[in-house]
PDB file of N, CA, C and O in Angstrom:
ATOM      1  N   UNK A  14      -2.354   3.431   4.856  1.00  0.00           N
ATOM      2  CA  UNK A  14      -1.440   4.489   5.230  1.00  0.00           C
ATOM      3  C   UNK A  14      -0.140   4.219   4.486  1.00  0.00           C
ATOM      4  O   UNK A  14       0.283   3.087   4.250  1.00  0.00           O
ATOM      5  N   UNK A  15       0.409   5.264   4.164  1.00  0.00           N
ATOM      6  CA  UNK A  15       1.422   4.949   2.838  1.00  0.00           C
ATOM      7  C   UNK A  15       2.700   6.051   3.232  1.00  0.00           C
ATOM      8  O   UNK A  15       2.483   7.259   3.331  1.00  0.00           O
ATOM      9  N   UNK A  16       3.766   5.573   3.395  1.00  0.00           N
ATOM     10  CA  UNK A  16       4.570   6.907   3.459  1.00  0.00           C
ATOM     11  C   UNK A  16       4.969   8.009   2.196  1.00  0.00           C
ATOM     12  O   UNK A  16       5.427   7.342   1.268  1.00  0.00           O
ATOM     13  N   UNK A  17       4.952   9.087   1.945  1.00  0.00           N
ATOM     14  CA  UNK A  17       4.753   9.965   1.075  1.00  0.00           C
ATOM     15  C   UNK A  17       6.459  10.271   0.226  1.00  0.00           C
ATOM     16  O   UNK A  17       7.235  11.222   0.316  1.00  0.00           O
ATOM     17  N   UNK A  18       6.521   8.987  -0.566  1.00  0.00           N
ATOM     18  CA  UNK A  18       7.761   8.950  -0.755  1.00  0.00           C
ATOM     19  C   UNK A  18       7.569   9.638  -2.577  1.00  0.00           C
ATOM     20  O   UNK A  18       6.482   9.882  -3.101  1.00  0.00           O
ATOM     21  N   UNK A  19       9.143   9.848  -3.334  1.00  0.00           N
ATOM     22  CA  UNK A  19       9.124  10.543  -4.397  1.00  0.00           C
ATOM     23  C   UNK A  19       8.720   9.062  -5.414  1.00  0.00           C
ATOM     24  O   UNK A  19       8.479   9.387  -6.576  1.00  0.00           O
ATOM     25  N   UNK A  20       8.647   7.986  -5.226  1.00  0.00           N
ATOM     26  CA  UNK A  20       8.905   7.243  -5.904  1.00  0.00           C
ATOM     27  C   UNK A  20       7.614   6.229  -5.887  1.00  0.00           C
ATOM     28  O   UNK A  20       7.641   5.079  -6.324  1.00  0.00           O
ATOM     29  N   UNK A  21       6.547   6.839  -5.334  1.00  0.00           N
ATOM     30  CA  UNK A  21       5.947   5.860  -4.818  1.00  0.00           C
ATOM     31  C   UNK A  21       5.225   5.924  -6.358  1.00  0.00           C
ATOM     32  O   UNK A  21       5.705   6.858  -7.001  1.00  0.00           O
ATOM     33  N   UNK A  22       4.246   5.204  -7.069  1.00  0.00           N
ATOM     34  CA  UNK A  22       3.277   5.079  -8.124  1.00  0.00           C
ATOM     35  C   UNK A  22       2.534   6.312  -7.967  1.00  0.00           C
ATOM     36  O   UNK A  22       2.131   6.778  -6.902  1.00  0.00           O
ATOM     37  N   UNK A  23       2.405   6.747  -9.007  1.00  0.00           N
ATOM     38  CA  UNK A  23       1.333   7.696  -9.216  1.00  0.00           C
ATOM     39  C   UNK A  23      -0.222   7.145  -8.117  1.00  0.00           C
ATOM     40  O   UNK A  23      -0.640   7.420  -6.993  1.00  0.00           O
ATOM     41  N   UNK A  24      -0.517   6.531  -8.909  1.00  0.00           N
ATOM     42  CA  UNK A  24      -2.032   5.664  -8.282  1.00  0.00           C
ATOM     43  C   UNK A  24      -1.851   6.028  -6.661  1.00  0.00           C
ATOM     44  O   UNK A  24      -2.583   6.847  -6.105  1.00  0.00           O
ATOM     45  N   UNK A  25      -0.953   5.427  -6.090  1.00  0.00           N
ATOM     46  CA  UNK A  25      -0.699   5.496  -4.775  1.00  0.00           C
ATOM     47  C   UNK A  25      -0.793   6.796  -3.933  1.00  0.00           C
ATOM     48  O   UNK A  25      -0.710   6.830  -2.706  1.00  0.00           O
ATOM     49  N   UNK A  26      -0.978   7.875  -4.764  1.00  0.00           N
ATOM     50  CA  UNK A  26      -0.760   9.247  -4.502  1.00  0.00           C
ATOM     51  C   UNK A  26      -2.044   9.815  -4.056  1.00  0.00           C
ATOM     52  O   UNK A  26      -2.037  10.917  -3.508  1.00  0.00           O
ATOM     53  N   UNK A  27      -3.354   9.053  -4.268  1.00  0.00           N
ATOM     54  CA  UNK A  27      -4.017   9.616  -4.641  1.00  0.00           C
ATOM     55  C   UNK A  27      -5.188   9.261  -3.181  1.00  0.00           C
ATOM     56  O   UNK A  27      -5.529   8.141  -2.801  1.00  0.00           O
ATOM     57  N   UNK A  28      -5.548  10.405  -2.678  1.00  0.00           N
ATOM     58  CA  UNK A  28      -6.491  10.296  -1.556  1.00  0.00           C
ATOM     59  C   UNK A  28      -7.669   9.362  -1.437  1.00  0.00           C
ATOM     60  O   UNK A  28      -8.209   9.059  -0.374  1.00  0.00           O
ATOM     61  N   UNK A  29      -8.105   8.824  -2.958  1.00  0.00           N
ATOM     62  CA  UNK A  29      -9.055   8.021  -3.054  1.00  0.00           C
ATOM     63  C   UNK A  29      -8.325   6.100  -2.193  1.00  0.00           C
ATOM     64  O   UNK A  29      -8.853   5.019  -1.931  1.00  0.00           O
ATOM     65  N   UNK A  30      -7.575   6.417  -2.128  1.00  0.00           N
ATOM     66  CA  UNK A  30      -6.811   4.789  -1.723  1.00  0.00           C
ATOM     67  C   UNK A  30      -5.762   4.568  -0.839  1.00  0.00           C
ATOM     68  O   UNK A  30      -5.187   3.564  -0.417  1.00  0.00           O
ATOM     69  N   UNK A  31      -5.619   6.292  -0.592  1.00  0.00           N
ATOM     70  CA  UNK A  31      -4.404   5.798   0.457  1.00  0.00           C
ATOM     71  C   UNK A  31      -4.222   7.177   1.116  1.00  0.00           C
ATOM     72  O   UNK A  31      -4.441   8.225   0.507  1.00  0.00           O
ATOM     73  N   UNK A  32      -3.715   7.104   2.690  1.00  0.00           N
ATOM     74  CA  UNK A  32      -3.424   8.011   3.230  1.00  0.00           C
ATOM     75  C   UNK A  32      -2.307   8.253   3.270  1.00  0.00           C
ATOM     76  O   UNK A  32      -1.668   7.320   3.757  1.00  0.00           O
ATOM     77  N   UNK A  33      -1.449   9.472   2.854  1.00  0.00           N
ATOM     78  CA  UNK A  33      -0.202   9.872   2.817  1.00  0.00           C
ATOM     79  C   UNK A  33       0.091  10.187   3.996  1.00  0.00           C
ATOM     80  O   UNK A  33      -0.728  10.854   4.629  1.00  0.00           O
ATOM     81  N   UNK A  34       1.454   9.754   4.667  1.00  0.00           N
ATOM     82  CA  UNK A  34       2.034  10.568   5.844  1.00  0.00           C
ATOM     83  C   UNK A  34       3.887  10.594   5.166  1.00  0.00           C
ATOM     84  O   UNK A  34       4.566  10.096   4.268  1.00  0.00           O
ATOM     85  N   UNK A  35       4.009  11.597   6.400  1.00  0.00           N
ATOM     86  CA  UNK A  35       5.544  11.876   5.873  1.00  0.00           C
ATOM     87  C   UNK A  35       6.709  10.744   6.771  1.00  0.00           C
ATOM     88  O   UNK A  35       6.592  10.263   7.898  1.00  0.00           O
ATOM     89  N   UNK A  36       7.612  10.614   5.937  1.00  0.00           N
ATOM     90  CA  UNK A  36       8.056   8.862   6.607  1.00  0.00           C
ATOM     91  C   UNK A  36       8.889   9.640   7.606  1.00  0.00           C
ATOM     92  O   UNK A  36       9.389  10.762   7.691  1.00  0.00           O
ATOM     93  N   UNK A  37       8.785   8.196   8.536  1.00  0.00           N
ATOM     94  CA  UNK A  37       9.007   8.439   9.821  1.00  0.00           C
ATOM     95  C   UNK A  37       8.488   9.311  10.522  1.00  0.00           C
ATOM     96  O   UNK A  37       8.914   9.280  11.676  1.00  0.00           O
ATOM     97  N   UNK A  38       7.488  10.352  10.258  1.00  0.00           N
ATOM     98  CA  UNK A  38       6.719  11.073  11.098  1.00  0.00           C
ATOM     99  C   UNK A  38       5.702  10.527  12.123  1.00  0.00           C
ATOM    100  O   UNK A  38       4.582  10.644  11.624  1.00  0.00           O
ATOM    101  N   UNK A  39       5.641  10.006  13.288  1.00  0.00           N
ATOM    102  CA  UNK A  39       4.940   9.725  14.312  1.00  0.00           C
ATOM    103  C   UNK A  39       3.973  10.077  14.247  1.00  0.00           C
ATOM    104  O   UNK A  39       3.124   9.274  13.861  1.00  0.00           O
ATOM    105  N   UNK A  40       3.553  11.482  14.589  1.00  0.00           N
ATOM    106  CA  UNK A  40       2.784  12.106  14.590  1.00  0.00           C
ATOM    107  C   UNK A  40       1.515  12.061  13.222  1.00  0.00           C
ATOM    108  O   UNK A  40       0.302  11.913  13.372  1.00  0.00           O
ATOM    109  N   UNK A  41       2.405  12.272  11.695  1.00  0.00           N
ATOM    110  CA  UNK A  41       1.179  12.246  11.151  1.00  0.00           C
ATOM    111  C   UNK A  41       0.433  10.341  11.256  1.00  0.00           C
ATOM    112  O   UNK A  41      -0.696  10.085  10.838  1.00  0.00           O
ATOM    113  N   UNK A  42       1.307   9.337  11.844  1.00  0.00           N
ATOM    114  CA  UNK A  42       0.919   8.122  11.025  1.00  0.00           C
ATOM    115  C   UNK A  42      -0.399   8.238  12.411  1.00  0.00           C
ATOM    116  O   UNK A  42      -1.618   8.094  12.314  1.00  0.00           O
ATOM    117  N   UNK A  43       0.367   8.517  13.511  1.00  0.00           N
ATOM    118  CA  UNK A  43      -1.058   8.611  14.952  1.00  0.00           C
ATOM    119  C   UNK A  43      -2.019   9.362  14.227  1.00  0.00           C
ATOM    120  O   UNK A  43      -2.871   8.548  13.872  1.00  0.00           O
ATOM    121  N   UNK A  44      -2.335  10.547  13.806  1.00  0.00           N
ATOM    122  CA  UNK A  44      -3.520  11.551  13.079  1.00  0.00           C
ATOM    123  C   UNK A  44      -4.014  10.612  12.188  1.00  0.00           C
ATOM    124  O   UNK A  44      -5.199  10.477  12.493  1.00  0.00           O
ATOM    125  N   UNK A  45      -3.648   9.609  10.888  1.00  0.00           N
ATOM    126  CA  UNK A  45      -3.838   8.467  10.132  1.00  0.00           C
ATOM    127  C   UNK A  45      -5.019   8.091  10.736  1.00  0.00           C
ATOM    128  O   UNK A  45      -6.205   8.417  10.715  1.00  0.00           O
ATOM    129  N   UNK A  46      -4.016   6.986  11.495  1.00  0.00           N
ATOM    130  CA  UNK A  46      -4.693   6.429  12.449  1.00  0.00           C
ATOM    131  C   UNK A  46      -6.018   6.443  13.299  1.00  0.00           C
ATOM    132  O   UNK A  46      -6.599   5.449  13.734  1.00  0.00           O
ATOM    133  N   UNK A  47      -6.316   7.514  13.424  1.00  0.00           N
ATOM    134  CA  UNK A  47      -7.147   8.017  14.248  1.00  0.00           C
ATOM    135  C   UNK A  47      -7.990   8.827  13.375  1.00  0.00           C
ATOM    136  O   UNK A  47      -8.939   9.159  14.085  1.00  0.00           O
ATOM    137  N   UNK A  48      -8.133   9.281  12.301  1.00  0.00           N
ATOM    138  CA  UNK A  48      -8.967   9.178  11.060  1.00  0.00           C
ATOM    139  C   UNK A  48      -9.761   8.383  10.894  1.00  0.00           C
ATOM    140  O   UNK A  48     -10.991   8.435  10.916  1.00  0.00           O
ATOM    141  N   UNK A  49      -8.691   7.173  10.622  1.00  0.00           N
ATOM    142  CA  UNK A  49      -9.540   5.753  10.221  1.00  0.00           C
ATOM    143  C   UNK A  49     -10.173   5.288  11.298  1.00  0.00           C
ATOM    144  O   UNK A  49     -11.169   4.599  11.081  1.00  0.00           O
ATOM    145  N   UNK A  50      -9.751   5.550  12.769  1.00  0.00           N
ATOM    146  CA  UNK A  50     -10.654   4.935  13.878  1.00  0.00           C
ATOM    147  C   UNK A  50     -11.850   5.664  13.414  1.00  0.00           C
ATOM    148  O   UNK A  50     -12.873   5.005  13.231  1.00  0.00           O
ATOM    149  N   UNK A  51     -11.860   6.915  13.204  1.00  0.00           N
ATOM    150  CA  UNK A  51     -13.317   7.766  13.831  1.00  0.00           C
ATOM    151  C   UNK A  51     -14.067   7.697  12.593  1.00  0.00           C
ATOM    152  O   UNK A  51     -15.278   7.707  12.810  1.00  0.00           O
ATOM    153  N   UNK A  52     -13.668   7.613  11.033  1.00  0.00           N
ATOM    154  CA  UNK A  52     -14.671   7.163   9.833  1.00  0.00           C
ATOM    155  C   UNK A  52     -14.666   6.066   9.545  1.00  0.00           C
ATOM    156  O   UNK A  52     -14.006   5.870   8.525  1.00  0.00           O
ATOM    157  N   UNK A  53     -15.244   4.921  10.102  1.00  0.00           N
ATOM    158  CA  UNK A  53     -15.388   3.830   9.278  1.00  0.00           C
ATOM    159  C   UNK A  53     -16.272   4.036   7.511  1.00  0.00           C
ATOM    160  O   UNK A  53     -16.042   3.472   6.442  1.00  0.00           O
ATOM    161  N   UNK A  54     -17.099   4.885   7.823  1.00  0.00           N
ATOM    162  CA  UNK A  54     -17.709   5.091   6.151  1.00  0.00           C
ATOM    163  C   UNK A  54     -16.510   5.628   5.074  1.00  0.00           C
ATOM    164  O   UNK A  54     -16.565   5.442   3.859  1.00  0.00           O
ATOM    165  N   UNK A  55     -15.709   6.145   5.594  1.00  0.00           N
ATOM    166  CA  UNK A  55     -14.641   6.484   4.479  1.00  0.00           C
ATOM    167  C   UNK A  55     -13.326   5.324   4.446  1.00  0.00           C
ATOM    168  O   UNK A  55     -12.530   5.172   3.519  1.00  0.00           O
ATOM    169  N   UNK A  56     -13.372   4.538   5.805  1.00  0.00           N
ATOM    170  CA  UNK A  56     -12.831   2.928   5.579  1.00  0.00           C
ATOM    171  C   UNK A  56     -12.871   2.470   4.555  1.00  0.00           C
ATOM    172  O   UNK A  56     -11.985   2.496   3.701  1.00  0.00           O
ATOM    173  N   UNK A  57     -14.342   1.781   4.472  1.00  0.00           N
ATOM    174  CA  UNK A  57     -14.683   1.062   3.473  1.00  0.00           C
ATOM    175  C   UNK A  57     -14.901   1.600   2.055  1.00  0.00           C
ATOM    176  O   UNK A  57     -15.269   0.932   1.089  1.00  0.00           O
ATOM    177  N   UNK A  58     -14.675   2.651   2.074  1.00  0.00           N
ATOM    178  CA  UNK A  58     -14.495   3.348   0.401  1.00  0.00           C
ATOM    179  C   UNK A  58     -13.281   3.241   0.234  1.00  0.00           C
ATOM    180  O   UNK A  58     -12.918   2.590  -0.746  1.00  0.00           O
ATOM    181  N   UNK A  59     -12.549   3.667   0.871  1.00  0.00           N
ATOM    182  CA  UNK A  59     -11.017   3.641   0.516  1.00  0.00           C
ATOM    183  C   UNK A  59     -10.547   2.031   0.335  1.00  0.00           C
ATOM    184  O   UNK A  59      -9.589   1.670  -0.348  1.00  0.00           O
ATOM    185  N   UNK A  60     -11.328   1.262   1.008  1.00  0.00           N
ATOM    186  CA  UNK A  60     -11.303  -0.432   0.312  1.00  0.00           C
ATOM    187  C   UNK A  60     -11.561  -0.769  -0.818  1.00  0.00           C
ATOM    188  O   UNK A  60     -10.899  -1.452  -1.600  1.00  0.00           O
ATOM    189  N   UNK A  61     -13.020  -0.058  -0.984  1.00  0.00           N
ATOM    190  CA  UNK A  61     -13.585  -0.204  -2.154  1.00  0.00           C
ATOM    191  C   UNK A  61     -13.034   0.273  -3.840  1.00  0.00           C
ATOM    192  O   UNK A  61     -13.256  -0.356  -4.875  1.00  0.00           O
ATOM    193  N   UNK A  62     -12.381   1.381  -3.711  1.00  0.00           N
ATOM    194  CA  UNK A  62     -11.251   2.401  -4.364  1.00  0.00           C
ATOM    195  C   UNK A  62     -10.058   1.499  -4.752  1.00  0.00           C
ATOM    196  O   UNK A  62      -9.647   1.365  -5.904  1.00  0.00           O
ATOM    197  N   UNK A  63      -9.447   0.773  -3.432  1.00  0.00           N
ATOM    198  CA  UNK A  63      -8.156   0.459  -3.485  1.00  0.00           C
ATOM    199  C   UNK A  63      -8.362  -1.032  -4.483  1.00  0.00           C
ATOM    200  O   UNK A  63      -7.812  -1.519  -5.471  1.00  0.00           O
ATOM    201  N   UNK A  64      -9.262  -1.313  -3.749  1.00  0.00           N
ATOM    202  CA  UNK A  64      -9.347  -3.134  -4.554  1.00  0.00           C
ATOM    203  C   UNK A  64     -10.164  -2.793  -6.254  1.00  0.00           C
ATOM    204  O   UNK A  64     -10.156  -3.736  -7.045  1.00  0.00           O
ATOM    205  N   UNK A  65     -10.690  -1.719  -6.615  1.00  0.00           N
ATOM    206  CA  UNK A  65     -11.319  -1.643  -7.805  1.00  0.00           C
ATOM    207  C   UNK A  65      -9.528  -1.182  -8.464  1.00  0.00           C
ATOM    208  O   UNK A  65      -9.032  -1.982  -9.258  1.00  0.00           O
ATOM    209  N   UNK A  66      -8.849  -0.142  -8.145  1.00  0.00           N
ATOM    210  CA  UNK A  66      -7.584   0.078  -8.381  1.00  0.00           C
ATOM    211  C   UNK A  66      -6.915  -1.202  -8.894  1.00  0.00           C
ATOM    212  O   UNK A  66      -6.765  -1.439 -10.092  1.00  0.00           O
ATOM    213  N   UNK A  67      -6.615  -1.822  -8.129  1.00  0.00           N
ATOM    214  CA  UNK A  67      -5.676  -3.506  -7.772  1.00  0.00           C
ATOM    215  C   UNK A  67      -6.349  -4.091  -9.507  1.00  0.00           C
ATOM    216  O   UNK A  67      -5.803  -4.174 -10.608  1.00  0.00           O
ATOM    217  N   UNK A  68      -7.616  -4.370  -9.069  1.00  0.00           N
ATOM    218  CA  UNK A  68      -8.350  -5.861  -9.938  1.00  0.00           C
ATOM    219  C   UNK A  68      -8.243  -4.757 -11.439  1.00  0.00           C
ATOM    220  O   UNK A  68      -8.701  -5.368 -12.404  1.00  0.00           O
ATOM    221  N   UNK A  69      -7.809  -3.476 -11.782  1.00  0.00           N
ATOM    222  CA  UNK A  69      -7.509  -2.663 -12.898  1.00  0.00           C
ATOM    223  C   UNK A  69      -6.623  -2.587 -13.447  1.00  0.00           C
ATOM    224  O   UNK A  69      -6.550  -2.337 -14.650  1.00  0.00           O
ATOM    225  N   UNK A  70      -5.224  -2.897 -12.281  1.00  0.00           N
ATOM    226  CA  UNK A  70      -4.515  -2.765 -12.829  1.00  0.00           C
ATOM    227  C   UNK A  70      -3.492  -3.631 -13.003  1.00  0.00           C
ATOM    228  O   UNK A  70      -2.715  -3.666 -13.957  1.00  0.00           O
ATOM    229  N   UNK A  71      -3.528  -4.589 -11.695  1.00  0.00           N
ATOM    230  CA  UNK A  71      -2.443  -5.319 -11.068  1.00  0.00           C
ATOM    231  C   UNK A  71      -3.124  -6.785 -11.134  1.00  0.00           C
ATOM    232  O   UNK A  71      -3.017  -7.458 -10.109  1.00  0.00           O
ATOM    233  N   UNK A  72      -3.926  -7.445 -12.415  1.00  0.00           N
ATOM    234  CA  UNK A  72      -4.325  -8.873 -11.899  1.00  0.00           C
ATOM    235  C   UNK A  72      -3.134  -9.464 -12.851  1.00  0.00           C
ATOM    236  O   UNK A  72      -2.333  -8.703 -13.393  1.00  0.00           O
ATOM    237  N   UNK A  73      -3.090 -10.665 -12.987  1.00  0.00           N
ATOM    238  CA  UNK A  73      -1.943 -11.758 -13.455  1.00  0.00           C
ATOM    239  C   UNK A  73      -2.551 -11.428 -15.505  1.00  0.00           C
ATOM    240  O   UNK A  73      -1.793 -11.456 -16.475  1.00  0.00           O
ATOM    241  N   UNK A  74      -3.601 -11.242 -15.520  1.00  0.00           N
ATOM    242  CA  UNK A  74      -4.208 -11.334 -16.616  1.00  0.00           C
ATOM    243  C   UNK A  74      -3.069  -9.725 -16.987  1.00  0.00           C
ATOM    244  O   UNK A  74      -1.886  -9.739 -17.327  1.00  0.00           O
ATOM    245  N   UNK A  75      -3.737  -8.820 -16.821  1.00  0.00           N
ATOM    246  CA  UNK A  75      -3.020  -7.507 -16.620  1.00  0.00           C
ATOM    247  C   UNK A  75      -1.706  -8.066 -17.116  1.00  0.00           C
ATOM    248  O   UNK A  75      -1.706  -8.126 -18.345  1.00  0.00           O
ATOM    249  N   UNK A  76      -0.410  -8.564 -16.472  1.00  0.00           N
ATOM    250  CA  UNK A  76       1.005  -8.370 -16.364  1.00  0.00           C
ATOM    251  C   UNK A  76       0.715  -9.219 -17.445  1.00  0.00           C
ATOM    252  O   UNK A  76       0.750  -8.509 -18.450  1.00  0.00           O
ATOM    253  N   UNK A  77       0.443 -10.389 -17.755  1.00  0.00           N
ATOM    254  CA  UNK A  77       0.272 -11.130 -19.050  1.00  0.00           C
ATOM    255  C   UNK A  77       0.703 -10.213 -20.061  1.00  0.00           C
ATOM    256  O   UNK A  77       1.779  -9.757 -20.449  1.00  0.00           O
ATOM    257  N   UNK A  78      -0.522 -10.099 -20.357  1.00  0.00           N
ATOM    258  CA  UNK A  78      -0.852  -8.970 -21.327  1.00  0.00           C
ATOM    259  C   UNK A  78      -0.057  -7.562 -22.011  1.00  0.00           C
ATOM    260  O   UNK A  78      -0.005  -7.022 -23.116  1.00  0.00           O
ATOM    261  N   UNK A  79       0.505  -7.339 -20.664  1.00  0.00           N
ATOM    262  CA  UNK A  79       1.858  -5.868 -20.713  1.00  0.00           C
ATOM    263  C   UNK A  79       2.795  -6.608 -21.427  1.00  0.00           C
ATOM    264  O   UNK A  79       3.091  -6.226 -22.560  1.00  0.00           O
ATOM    265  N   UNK A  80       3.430  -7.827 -20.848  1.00  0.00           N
ATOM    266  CA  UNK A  80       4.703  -8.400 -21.274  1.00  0.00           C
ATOM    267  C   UNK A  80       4.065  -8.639 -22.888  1.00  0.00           C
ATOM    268  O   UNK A  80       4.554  -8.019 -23.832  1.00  0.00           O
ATOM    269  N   UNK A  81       3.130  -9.434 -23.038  1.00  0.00           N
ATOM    270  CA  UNK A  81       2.890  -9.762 -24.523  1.00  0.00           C
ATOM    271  C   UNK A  81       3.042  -8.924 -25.464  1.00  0.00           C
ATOM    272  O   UNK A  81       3.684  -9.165 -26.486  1.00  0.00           O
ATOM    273  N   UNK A  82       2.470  -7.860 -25.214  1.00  0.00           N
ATOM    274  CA  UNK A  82       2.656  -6.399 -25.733  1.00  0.00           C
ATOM    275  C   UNK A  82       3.708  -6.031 -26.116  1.00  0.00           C
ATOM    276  O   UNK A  82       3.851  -5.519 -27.226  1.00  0.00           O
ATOM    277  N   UNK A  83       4.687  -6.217 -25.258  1.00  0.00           N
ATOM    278  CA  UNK A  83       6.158  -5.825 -25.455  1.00  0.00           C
ATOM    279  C   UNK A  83       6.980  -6.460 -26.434  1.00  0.00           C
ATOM    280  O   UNK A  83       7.802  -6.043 -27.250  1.00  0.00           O
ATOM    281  N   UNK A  84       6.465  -7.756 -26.081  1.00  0.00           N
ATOM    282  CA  UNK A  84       7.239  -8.372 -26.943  1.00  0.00           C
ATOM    283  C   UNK A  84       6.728  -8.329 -28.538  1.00  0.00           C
ATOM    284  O   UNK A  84       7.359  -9.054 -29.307  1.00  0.00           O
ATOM    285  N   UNK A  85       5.803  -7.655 -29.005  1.00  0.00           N
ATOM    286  CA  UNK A  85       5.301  -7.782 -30.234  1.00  0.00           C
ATOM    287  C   UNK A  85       6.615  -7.062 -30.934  1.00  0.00           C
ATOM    288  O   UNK A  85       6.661  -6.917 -32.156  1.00  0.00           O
TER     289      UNK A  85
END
């Protein structure tokens, strides 16, 4: 659950990995919430999504690699 900010990453935006609510809204983070209670099958995709995301984009090898780049 992610609050639906202007700044957040693209990636982050995206229904495959994360549920948007509007910040500080109560209400949508309870509806969230209670999503994820009642689908566990769309749980574990949105795990599956989020951590294939992560190990793509965000490993140590990854940031290595960006900085090296840069510096060419």
């Amino acid at each position: 659950i992610v609050k639906n900010l202007p700044n957040n990453p693209p990636n982050i935006n995206s229904s495959e990995i994360s549920i948007l609510v509007e910040p500080s809204n109560v209400s949508d983070i309870i509806k969230a919430l209670v999503f994820l209670n009642n689908n566990p099958d769309w749980v574990k995709l949105l795990g599956i999504n989020a951590r294939r995301e992560v190990l793509s984009k965000y490993t140590w090898d990854i940031h290595v690699e960006k900085i090296l780049n840069k510096l060419k």
